[in-house]
Coordinates of N, CA and C and ligand atoms in Angstrom, one line a residue:
X1 N 19.5 131.4 -10.0 CA 20.9 131.7 -10.2 C 21.5 132.2 -8.9
X2 N 22.7 131.8 -8.5 CA 23.3 132.3 -7.3 C 23.7 133.8 -7.4
X3 N 23.4 134.5 -6.3 CA 23.7 135.9 -6.3 C 25.2 136.2 -6.1
X4 N 25.8 137.1 -6.9 CA 27.2 137.4 -6.6 C 27.4 137.8 -5.2
X5 N 28.5 137.4 -4.6 CA 28.7 137.6 -3.2 C 28.8 139.1 -2.8
X6 N 29.2 140.0 -3.7 CA 29.3 141.4 -3.3 C 27.9 142.0 -3.0
X7 N 26.9 141.5 -3.7 CA 25.5 142.0 -3.5 C 25.0 141.5 -2.1
X8 N 25.3 140.3 -1.7 CA 24.9 139.8 -0.4 C 25.6 140.6 0.7
X9 N 26.8 140.9 0.5 CA 27.6 141.7 1.5 C 27.0 143.1 1.6
X10 N 26.7 143.7 0.5 CA 26.2 145.1 0.5 C 24.8 145.1 1.2
X11 N 24.0 144.1 0.9 CA 22.6 144.1 1.4 C 22.7 143.9 3.0
X12 N 23.5 142.9 3.4 CA 23.6 142.6 4.8 C 24.2 143.9 5.6
X13 N 25.2 144.5 5.0 CA 25.9 145.6 5.6 C 24.9 146.8 5.8
X14 N 24.2 147.1 4.7 CA 23.3 148.3 4.8 C 22.1 148.0 5.6
X15 N 21.6 146.7 5.7 CA 20.6 146.4 6.7 C 21.1 146.6 8.1
X16 N 22.3 146.3 8.3 CA 22.9 146.5 9.7 C 23.0 148.0 10.0
X17 N 23.5 148.8 9.1 CA 23.8 150.2 9.4 C 22.7 151.2 9.1
X18 N 21.5 150.7 8.6 CA 20.5 151.7 8.0 C 20.2 152.8 9.0
X19 N 19.8 152.4 10.2 CA 19.3 153.5 11.2 C 20.4 154.4 11.5
X20 N 21.7 153.9 11.7 CA 22.8 154.7 12.0 C 23.2 155.6 10.8
X21 N 23.0 155.1 9.6 CA 23.2 155.9 8.4 C 22.4 157.2 8.5
X22 N 21.1 157.0 8.8 CA 20.2 158.2 8.8 C 20.7 159.2 9.9
X23 N 21.1 158.6 11.0 CA 21.6 159.5 12.1 C 22.8 160.3 11.7
X24 N 23.7 159.6 11.0 CA 25.1 160.2 10.8 C 25.3 160.9 9.5
X25 N 24.6 160.6 8.5 CA 24.8 161.2 7.2 C 23.9 162.4 7.1
X26 N 24.5 163.6 6.8 CA 23.7 164.8 6.7 C 22.6 164.7 5.6
X27 N 21.4 165.3 5.9 CA 20.3 165.3 4.9 C 20.7 166.2 3.7
X28 N 19.9 166.2 2.6 CA 20.2 167.0 1.5 C 20.3 168.5 1.8
X29 N 19.6 169.0 2.7 CA 19.7 170.4 3.0 C 21.1 170.8 3.5
X30 N 21.8 169.8 4.1 CA 23.1 170.1 4.6 C 24.3 169.6 3.7
X31 N 23.9 169.2 2.5 CA 24.9 168.7 1.6 C 25.7 169.8 1.0
X32 N 26.8 169.6 0.5 CA 27.6 170.7 -0.1 C 26.8 171.3 -1.3
X33 N 27.0 172.6 -1.4 CA 26.1 173.4 -2.3 C 26.3 173.0 -3.8
X34 N 27.5 172.6 -4.2 CA 27.7 172.2 -5.6 C 27.0 170.9 -5.9
X35 N 27.0 170.0 -5.0 CA 26.3 168.7 -5.3 C 24.8 169.0 -5.4
X36 N 24.3 169.9 -4.5 CA 22.9 170.2 -4.5 C 22.5 170.9 -5.9
X37 N 23.5 171.7 -6.3 CA 23.2 172.4 -7.6 C 23.2 171.4 -8.8
X38 N 24.0 170.4 -8.7 CA 23.9 169.3 -9.8 C 22.6 168.6 -9.7
X39 N 22.1 168.3 -8.5 CA 20.8 167.7 -8.4 C 19.7 168.6 -8.9
X40 N 19.8 169.9 -8.6 CA 18.8 170.8 -9.1 C 18.8 170.9 -10.7
X41 N 20.0 171.0 -11.2 CA 20.1 171.1 -12.7 C 19.6 169.8 -13.3
X42 N 19.9 168.7 -12.8 CA 19.4 167.4 -13.3 C 17.9 167.4 -13.2
X43 N 17.3 167.8 -12.1 CA 15.9 167.8 -12.0 C 15.2 168.7 -13.0
X44 N 15.8 169.9 -13.2 CA 15.2 170.8 -14.2 C 15.3 170.2 -15.6
X45 N 16.4 169.5 -16.0 CA 16.6 169.0 -17.3 C 15.6 167.8 -17.5
X46 N 15.4 167.0 -16.5 CA 14.4 165.9 -16.6 C 13.0 166.5 -16.8
X47 N 12.7 167.5 -16.0 CA 11.3 168.1 -16.0 C 11.1 168.6 -17.4
X48 N 12.1 169.3 -17.9 CA 11.9 170.0 -19.2 C 11.8 169.0 -20.4
X49 N 12.5 167.8 -20.2 CA 12.5 166.9 -21.3 C 11.2 166.1 -21.5
X50 N 10.4 166.0 -20.4 CA 9.2 165.2 -20.6 C 8.7 164.6 -19.3
X51 N 7.7 163.7 -19.5 CA 7.0 163.2 -18.3 C 7.6 162.0 -17.6
X52 N 8.7 161.5 -18.1 CA 9.3 160.2 -17.6 C 9.7 160.3 -16.1
X53 N 9.6 159.1 -15.4 CA 9.9 159.0 -14.0 C 11.5 159.0 -13.9
X54 N 11.9 159.3 -12.7 CA 13.4 159.2 -12.3 C 13.5 158.0 -11.3
X55 N 14.4 157.1 -11.6 CA 14.7 156.0 -10.7 C 15.9 156.4 -9.9
X56 N 15.8 156.5 -8.6 CA 16.9 156.7 -7.7 C 17.5 155.4 -7.3
X57 N 18.6 155.0 -7.9 CA 19.1 153.6 -7.8 C 20.1 153.5 -6.7
X58 N 19.8 152.7 -5.6 CA 20.6 152.7 -4.4 C 20.2 153.9 -3.6
X59 N 18.8 154.0 -3.4 CA 18.2 155.2 -2.8 C 18.5 155.3 -1.3
X60 N 18.9 154.2 -0.7 CA 19.1 154.2 0.8 C 17.8 154.6 1.5
X61 N 17.9 155.5 2.5 CA 16.7 155.8 3.2 C 15.7 156.8 2.5
X62 N 16.0 157.1 1.2 CA 15.0 157.8 0.4 C 15.1 159.3 0.4
X63 N 16.1 159.8 1.1 CA 16.1 161.3 1.3 C 16.3 162.0 0.0
X64 N 17.2 161.5 -0.9 CA 17.4 162.2 -2.1 C 16.3 162.0 -3.1
X65 N 15.6 160.8 -3.0 CA 14.4 160.6 -3.8 C 13.4 161.7 -3.5
X66 N 13.2 161.9 -2.1 CA 12.2 162.9 -1.7 C 12.7 164.3 -2.1
X67 N 14.0 164.5 -2.1 CA 14.5 165.8 -2.5 C 14.2 166.1 -4.0
X68 N 14.4 165.1 -4.8 CA 14.0 165.2 -6.2 C 12.5 165.4 -6.4
X69 N 11.7 164.7 -5.6 CA 10.3 164.9 -5.7 C 9.9 166.3 -5.3
X70 N 10.6 166.8 -4.3 CA 10.4 168.2 -3.9 C 10.8 169.2 -5.0
X71 N 11.6 168.8 -5.9 CA 12.0 169.7 -7.1 C 11.1 169.4 -8.3
X72 N 10.0 168.7 -8.0 CA 9.0 168.6 -9.1 C 9.2 167.4 -10.0
X73 N 10.1 166.5 -9.6 CA 10.4 165.3 -10.5 C 9.6 164.1 -10.0
X74 N 8.9 163.4 -10.9 CA 8.3 162.1 -10.4 C 9.4 161.1 -10.2
X75 N 9.6 160.8 -8.9 CA 10.8 159.9 -8.6 C 10.4 158.8 -7.7
X76 N 11.1 157.6 -7.9 CA 10.9 156.5 -7.1 C 12.3 155.9 -6.7
X77 N 12.3 155.1 -5.7 CA 13.6 154.6 -5.2 C 13.7 153.1 -5.3
X78 N 14.9 152.6 -5.5 CA 15.2 151.2 -5.6 C 16.4 150.9 -4.7
X79 N 16.4 150.0 -3.8 CA 17.6 149.7 -3.0 C 17.7 148.2 -2.7
X80 N 18.9 147.7 -2.6 CA 19.2 146.3 -2.3 C 18.8 146.0 -0.9
X81 N 18.8 146.9 0.0 CA 18.7 146.6 1.4 C 17.2 146.8 1.9
X82 N 16.6 145.7 2.3 CA 15.2 145.7 2.7 C 15.0 146.7 3.9
X83 N 16.0 146.8 4.8 CA 15.9 147.8 5.9 C 15.9 149.2 5.4
X84 N 16.7 149.5 4.4 CA 16.7 150.9 3.9 C 15.4 151.2 3.2
X85 N 14.9 150.2 2.5 CA 13.6 150.4 1.8 C 12.5 150.6 2.8
X86 N 12.5 149.9 3.9 CA 11.5 150.1 5.0 C 11.6 151.5 5.6
X87 N 12.8 151.9 5.8 CA 13.0 153.3 6.4 C 12.5 154.3 5.4
X88 N 12.8 154.1 4.1 CA 12.3 155.1 3.1 C 10.8 155.1 3.0
X89 N 10.2 153.9 3.0 CA 8.7 153.9 2.9 C 8.1 154.6 4.2
X90 N 8.7 154.3 5.4 CA 8.1 154.9 6.6 C 8.2 156.5 6.5
X91 N 9.4 156.9 6.0 CA 9.6 158.4 6.1 C 8.9 159.1 5.0
X92 N 8.7 158.4 3.8 CA 8.0 159.1 2.7 C 6.9 158.2 2.1
X93 N 5.8 158.1 2.8 CA 4.8 157.1 2.4 C 4.1 157.4 1.1
X94 N 4.3 158.7 0.6 CA 3.7 159.0 -0.7 C 4.5 158.6 -1.9
X95 N 5.8 158.2 -1.6 CA 6.7 157.8 -2.7 C 6.8 156.3 -2.8
X96 N 7.2 155.8 -3.9 CA 7.3 154.4 -4.2 C 8.8 153.9 -4.0
X97 N 9.0 152.9 -3.1 CA 10.3 152.4 -2.9 C 10.3 150.8 -3.1
X98 N 11.2 150.3 -3.8 CA 11.2 148.8 -4.0 C 12.6 148.3 -3.7
X99 N 12.6 147.0 -3.4 CA 13.9 146.3 -3.3 C 14.3 145.8 -4.7
X100 N 15.5 145.9 -4.9 CA 16.1 145.5 -6.2 C 17.5 145.8 -6.4
X101 N 18.1 145.3 -7.4 CA 19.5 145.6 -7.7 C 19.7 146.3 -9.0
X102 N 20.6 147.3 -9.0 CA 20.9 148.0 -10.3 C 21.7 147.1 -11.3
X103 N 22.1 145.9 -10.8 CA 22.7 145.0 -11.8 C 21.7 144.3 -12.7
X104 N 20.4 144.3 -12.3 CA 19.3 143.7 -13.1 C 18.0 144.3 -12.6
X105 N 17.7 145.4 -13.3 CA 16.5 146.2 -12.9 C 15.2 145.6 -13.3
X106 N 14.2 145.7 -12.5 CA 12.9 145.2 -12.8 C 12.1 146.4 -13.5
X107 N 12.7 146.9 -14.6 CA 12.1 148.0 -15.3 C 12.3 147.7 -16.8
X108 N 11.3 148.1 -17.6 CA 11.3 147.8 -19.0 C 12.3 148.6 -19.8
X109 N 12.5 148.3 -21.0 CA 13.4 149.1 -21.9 C 12.9 150.5 -22.1
X110 N 13.8 151.5 -22.2 CA 13.4 152.8 -22.7 C 12.3 153.5 -21.8
X111 N 12.2 153.1 -20.5 CA 11.1 153.6 -19.7 C 11.4 154.9 -18.9
X112 N 12.6 155.1 -18.5 CA 12.9 156.1 -17.5 C 13.2 157.5 -18.1
X113 N 12.7 158.5 -17.5 CA 13.1 159.9 -17.9 C 14.5 160.2 -17.3
X114 N 14.8 159.6 -16.2 CA 16.1 159.8 -15.6 C 16.5 158.7 -14.7
X115 N 17.8 158.7 -14.4 CA 18.4 157.8 -13.4 C 19.3 158.6 -12.5
X116 N 19.1 158.5 -11.2 CA 20.1 159.0 -10.3 C 20.8 157.9 -9.6
X117 N 22.1 157.9 -9.7 CA 23.0 156.9 -9.0 C 23.9 157.7 -8.0
X118 N 23.5 157.9 -6.8 CA 24.1 158.8 -5.9 C 24.8 158.1 -4.8
X119 N 26.1 158.0 -4.9 CA 27.0 157.3 -3.9 C 26.5 155.8 -3.7
X120 N 26.1 155.3 -4.8 CA 25.5 153.9 -4.7 C 26.3 152.9 -5.6
X121 N 27.2 153.3 -6.5 CA 27.9 152.4 -7.3 C 29.3 152.0 -6.8
X122 N 29.8 152.6 -5.7 CA 31.2 152.4 -5.3 C 31.4 151.0 -4.6
X123 N 30.3 150.3 -4.3 CA 30.5 149.0 -3.7 C 30.4 147.9 -4.8
X124 N 30.3 148.3 -6.0 CA 30.2 147.4 -7.2 C 31.6 147.1 -7.7
X125 N 32.1 145.9 -7.6 CA 33.4 145.6 -8.2 C 33.6 146.1 -9.6
X126 N 34.7 146.8 -9.9 CA 34.8 147.4 -11.2 C 34.4 146.5 -12.4
X127 N 34.7 145.2 -12.3 CA 34.4 144.3 -13.5 C 32.9 144.2 -13.7
X128 N 32.1 144.6 -12.7 CA 30.6 144.6 -12.8 C 30.0 145.9 -13.3
X129 N 30.8 146.9 -13.3 CA 30.3 148.2 -13.7 C 29.7 148.3 -15.1
X130 N 30.4 147.6 -16.1 CA 29.8 147.6 -17.5 C 28.4 147.1 -17.5
X131 N 28.1 146.1 -16.7 CA 26.8 145.5 -16.6 C 25.8 146.5 -16.0
X132 N 26.2 147.2 -15.0 CA 25.3 148.2 -14.3 C 25.0 149.3 -15.3
X133 N 26.0 149.8 -16.0 CA 25.8 150.9 -16.9 C 25.0 150.5 -18.1
X134 N 25.1 149.2 -18.5 CA 24.3 148.7 -19.6 C 22.8 148.7 -19.2
X135 N 22.6 148.4 -17.9 CA 21.2 148.4 -17.4 C 20.7 149.9 -17.4
X136 N 21.5 150.8 -17.0 CA 21.1 152.2 -17.1 C 20.7 152.6 -18.5
X137 N 21.6 152.2 -19.5 CA 21.3 152.5 -20.9 C 20.0 151.8 -21.3
X138 N 19.8 150.6 -21.0 CA 18.6 149.8 -21.4 C 17.3 150.5 -20.9
X139 N 17.3 150.9 -19.6 CA 16.1 151.4 -19.0 C 15.8 152.8 -19.3
X140 N 16.8 153.6 -19.6 CA 16.6 155.0 -19.9 C 15.9 155.2 -21.3
X141 N 14.9 156.1 -21.3 CA 14.3 156.5 -22.6 C 15.3 157.2 -23.4
X142 N 15.2 157.1 -24.8 CA 16.1 158.0 -25.6 C 15.9 159.5 -25.1
X143 N 17.0 160.1 -24.9 CA 17.0 161.5 -24.4 C 17.0 161.6 -22.9
X144 N 16.8 160.5 -22.2 CA 16.8 160.4 -20.8 C 18.1 160.7 -20.2
X145 N 18.1 161.3 -18.9 CA 19.4 161.7 -18.3 C 19.8 160.8 -17.2
X146 N 21.1 160.7 -17.0 CA 21.7 160.1 -15.8 C 22.5 161.1 -15.0
X147 N 22.3 161.1 -13.7 CA 23.2 161.9 -12.9 C 23.9 160.8 -11.9
X148 N 25.2 160.7 -12.1 CA 26.0 159.8 -11.3 C 26.8 160.7 -10.3
X149 N 26.8 160.4 -9.1 CA 27.7 161.1 -8.1 C 28.3 160.1 -7.2
X150 N 29.6 160.2 -6.9 CA 30.3 159.3 -6.0 C 31.7 159.7 -5.7
X151 N 32.3 159.0 -4.8 CA 33.7 159.2 -4.5 C 34.6 158.7 -5.7
X152 N 35.7 159.4 -5.9 CA 36.6 159.0 -7.0 C 38.0 158.9 -6.4
X153 N 38.9 158.4 -7.2 CA 40.3 158.2 -6.7 C 40.8 156.9 -7.3
X154 N 41.7 156.3 -6.6 CA 42.3 155.0 -7.0 C 42.5 154.1 -5.8
X155 N 41.4 153.7 -5.2 CA 41.5 153.0 -3.9 C 40.5 151.8 -3.9
X156 N 40.9 150.8 -3.2 CA 40.0 149.6 -2.9 C 40.1 149.5 -1.4
X157 N 38.9 149.7 -0.7 CA 38.9 149.7 0.7 C 38.1 148.5 1.2
X158 N 38.5 147.9 2.3 CA 37.8 146.8 2.9 C 37.5 147.1 4.4
X159 N 36.6 148.1 4.6 CA 36.3 148.5 6.0 C 35.7 147.3 6.8
X160 N 35.9 147.3 8.1 CA 35.2 146.3 8.9 C 34.1 146.9 9.7
X161 N 34.2 148.3 9.9 CA 33.1 149.0 10.6 C 32.8 150.3 9.9
X162 N 31.5 150.6 9.8 CA 31.1 151.9 9.3 C 29.8 152.3 10.0
X163 N 29.7 153.6 10.2 CA 28.5 154.2 10.9 C 28.4 153.5 12.3
X164 N 29.5 153.1 12.9 CA 29.5 152.5 14.2 C 29.1 151.0 14.3
X165 N 29.0 150.3 13.1 CA 28.6 148.9 13.1 C 29.5 148.1 12.2
X166 N 29.4 146.8 12.4 CA 30.3 145.9 11.5 C 29.7 145.9 10.1
X167 N 30.6 145.9 9.1 CA 30.2 145.8 7.7 C 31.1 144.8 7.0
X168 N 30.6 144.3 5.9 CA 31.4 143.3 5.1 C 31.5 143.7 3.6
X169 N 31.0 144.9 3.3 CA 31.1 145.4 1.9 C 32.5 145.9 1.6
X170 N 32.8 146.0 0.3 CA 34.1 146.6 -0.1 C 33.7 147.9 -0.9
X171 N 34.7 148.8 -1.0 CA 34.5 150.1 -1.7 C 35.6 150.2 -2.8
X172 N 35.2 150.7 -3.9 CA 36.1 150.9 -5.0 C 36.0 152.3 -5.5
X173 N 37.0 153.1 -5.3 CA 37.0 154.5 -5.8 C 37.9 154.5 -7.0
X174 N 37.3 154.9 -8.2 CA 38.0 154.9 -9.4 C 38.2 156.3 -10.0
X175 N 39.2 156.4 -10.9 CA 39.4 157.8 -11.5 C 38.2 158.2 -12.3
X176 N 38.0 159.5 -12.2 CA 36.8 160.0 -12.9 C 36.8 159.8 -14.4
X177 N 38.0 159.9 -15.0 CA 38.1 159.6 -16.4 C 37.7 158.1 -16.8
X178 N 38.1 157.2 -15.8 CA 37.7 155.8 -16.0 C 36.2 155.7 -16.0
X179 N 35.5 156.4 -15.1 CA 34.0 156.3 -15.1 C 33.4 156.9 -16.3
X180 N 34.0 158.0 -16.8 CA 33.5 158.6 -18.0 C 33.6 157.6 -19.2
X181 N 34.8 156.9 -19.2 CA 35.0 156.0 -20.3 C 34.0 154.8 -20.2
X182 N 33.7 154.3 -19.0 CA 32.7 153.3 -18.9 C 31.3 153.7 -19.3
X183 N 30.9 154.9 -19.0 CA 29.6 155.4 -19.4 C 29.6 155.5 -20.9
X184 N 30.7 156.0 -21.5 CA 30.8 156.2 -22.9 C 30.6 154.8 -23.6
X185 N 31.3 153.8 -23.1 CA 31.2 152.4 -23.6 C 29.8 151.9 -23.6
X186 N 29.1 152.3 -22.5 CA 27.7 151.9 -22.4 C 26.7 152.6 -23.3
X187 N 27.3 153.6 -24.0 CA 26.4 154.4 -25.0 C 25.8 155.6 -24.3
X188 N 26.3 156.0 -23.2 CA 25.8 157.2 -22.5 C 26.8 158.4 -22.7
X189 N 26.2 159.5 -23.1 CA 27.1 160.6 -23.5 C 27.2 161.6 -22.3
X190 N 28.4 161.7 -21.8 CA 28.7 162.6 -20.7 C 28.8 164.1 -21.2
X191 N 28.0 165.0 -20.6 CA 28.0 166.4 -21.1 C 28.5 167.3 -20.0
X192 N 28.5 166.9 -18.8 CA 29.0 167.8 -17.7 C 29.6 167.0 -16.6
X193 N 30.7 167.6 -16.0 CA 31.3 166.9 -14.9 C 31.7 167.9 -13.8
X194 N 31.5 167.5 -12.5 CA 32.0 168.4 -11.4 C 32.9 167.5 -10.6
X195 N 34.1 168.0 -10.3 CA 35.0 167.3 -9.4 C 35.3 168.2 -8.2
X196 N 35.2 167.6 -7.0 CA 35.5 168.4 -5.8 C 36.6 167.7 -5.0
X197 N 37.5 168.5 -4.5 CA 38.5 168.0 -3.5 C 38.0 168.1 -2.1
X198 N 38.6 167.4 -1.2 CA 38.1 167.4 0.2 C 38.2 168.9 0.8
X199 N 37.3 169.2 1.7 CA 37.3 170.5 2.3 C 35.8 170.8 2.6
X200 N 35.6 171.5 3.7 CA 34.3 171.9 4.1 C 33.4 170.6 4.3
X201 N 32.3 170.6 3.6 CA 31.4 169.5 3.8 C 31.8 168.3 2.9
X202 N 32.9 168.4 2.1 CA 33.3 167.3 1.2 C 34.4 166.5 1.9
X203 N 34.2 165.3 2.3 CA 35.1 164.5 3.1 C 36.2 163.8 2.2
X204 N 35.9 163.4 1.0 CA 36.9 162.7 0.1 C 36.7 163.3 -1.3
X205 N 37.7 163.1 -2.2 CA 37.4 163.6 -3.5 C 36.2 162.9 -4.1
X206 N 35.3 163.7 -4.7 CA 34.2 163.1 -5.3 C 33.8 163.9 -6.6
X207 N 33.0 163.2 -7.4 CA 32.6 163.8 -8.7 C 31.2 163.5 -9.0
X208 N 30.6 164.4 -9.9 CA 29.3 164.2 -10.4 C 29.4 164.2 -11.9
X209 N 28.7 163.3 -12.6 CA 28.7 163.3 -14.0 C 27.3 163.3 -14.5
X210 N 27.0 164.2 -15.5 CA 25.7 164.3 -16.1 C 25.8 163.7 -17.5
X211 N 25.0 162.7 -17.8 CA 25.1 162.0 -19.1 C 23.6 161.9 -19.6
X212 N 23.5 161.5 -20.9 CA 22.2 161.2 -21.4 C 22.3 160.1 -22.4
X213 N 21.2 159.4 -22.6 CA 21.1 158.4 -23.7 C 20.7 159.1 -25.0
X214 N 21.5 159.0 -26.0 CA 21.1 159.8 -27.2 C 19.8 159.4 -27.8
X215 N 19.1 160.3 -28.4 CA 17.9 160.0 -29.2 C 18.2 159.1 -30.3
X216 N 17.2 158.3 -30.7 CA 17.4 157.4 -31.8 C 17.7 158.2 -33.0
X217 N 18.6 157.6 -33.9 CA 18.9 158.4 -35.2 C 17.7 158.5 -36.0
Ligands
SAM301 C1 26.1 155.2 0.6 S1 24.4 154.6 0.5 C2 23.7 156.0 -0.5 C3 22.2 156.1 -0.3 C4 21.6 157.2 -1.0 N1 21.8 157.3 -2.4 C5 22.0 158.5 -0.4 O1 22.8 159.3 -1.0 O2 21.6 158.8 0.8 C6 24.6 153.4 -0.8 C7 23.2 152.6 -1.0 O3 23.3 152.0 -2.3 C8 22.7 150.7 -2.1 N2 23.2 149.8 -3.2 C9 24.5 149.4 -3.3 N3 24.6 148.6 -4.4 C10 23.4 148.4 -4.9 C11 22.8 147.7 -6.0 N4 23.6 146.9 -6.7 N5 21.5 147.8 -6.2 C12 20.7 148.6 -5.4 N6 21.2 149.3 -4.4 C13 22.5 149.2 -4.1 C14 23.0 150.3 -0.7 O4 22.1 149.3 -0.2 C15 22.9 151.6 0.0 O5 21.6 151.8 0.5

């Protein structure tokens, strides 16, 4: 089957910018404190719930995957960009990183204790998001948690350069209520949300949503 063109553009763009991304994007230790707190809360909830692994989907160079592992969570990373996966494997040889797309995961049903989608869904055209969130629901174990974090708003950007290099991906920033609605339609129950306005280490409006897949009745 032919790959949707947005996936090809995202893969090519992140292959191009991967090394510059690592240089320019601050590591987790320099992230804004509230986002770090959401990651810590997510890690604690996953650890408390049971032994399942967390998939960091759109893991990029693997720094957040490693941050979660440092918080005691068995975590692995998946990314569309082979270059990002290569950087992640080199930086964190003890962790598992694979190439793949969150639109069709190579993971069985009900397997994961948690999913982290951290600034990795905003290149997905909105009409594809129901498919992505259906994959999250399919692969999460009942009771498993999702932490989603990303830019929000009402904008469609077509940048030509990012991180000092040419890119061809597009970015879609959607209202947080819309994202909550999509997760709800996918059968994921949102129980906490954090919204931040620009300022300090926060460059654009962003939000974190914590959700879970309900236990079977
Ligand atoms: C802005 S970076 C964020 C990386 C990482 N989560 C972090 O916070 O450092 C977005 C990443 O998501 C990946 N990505 C975007 N769409 C994806 C998809 N459909 N499946 C897997 N990875 C994807 C890109 O290749 C890129 O590495």
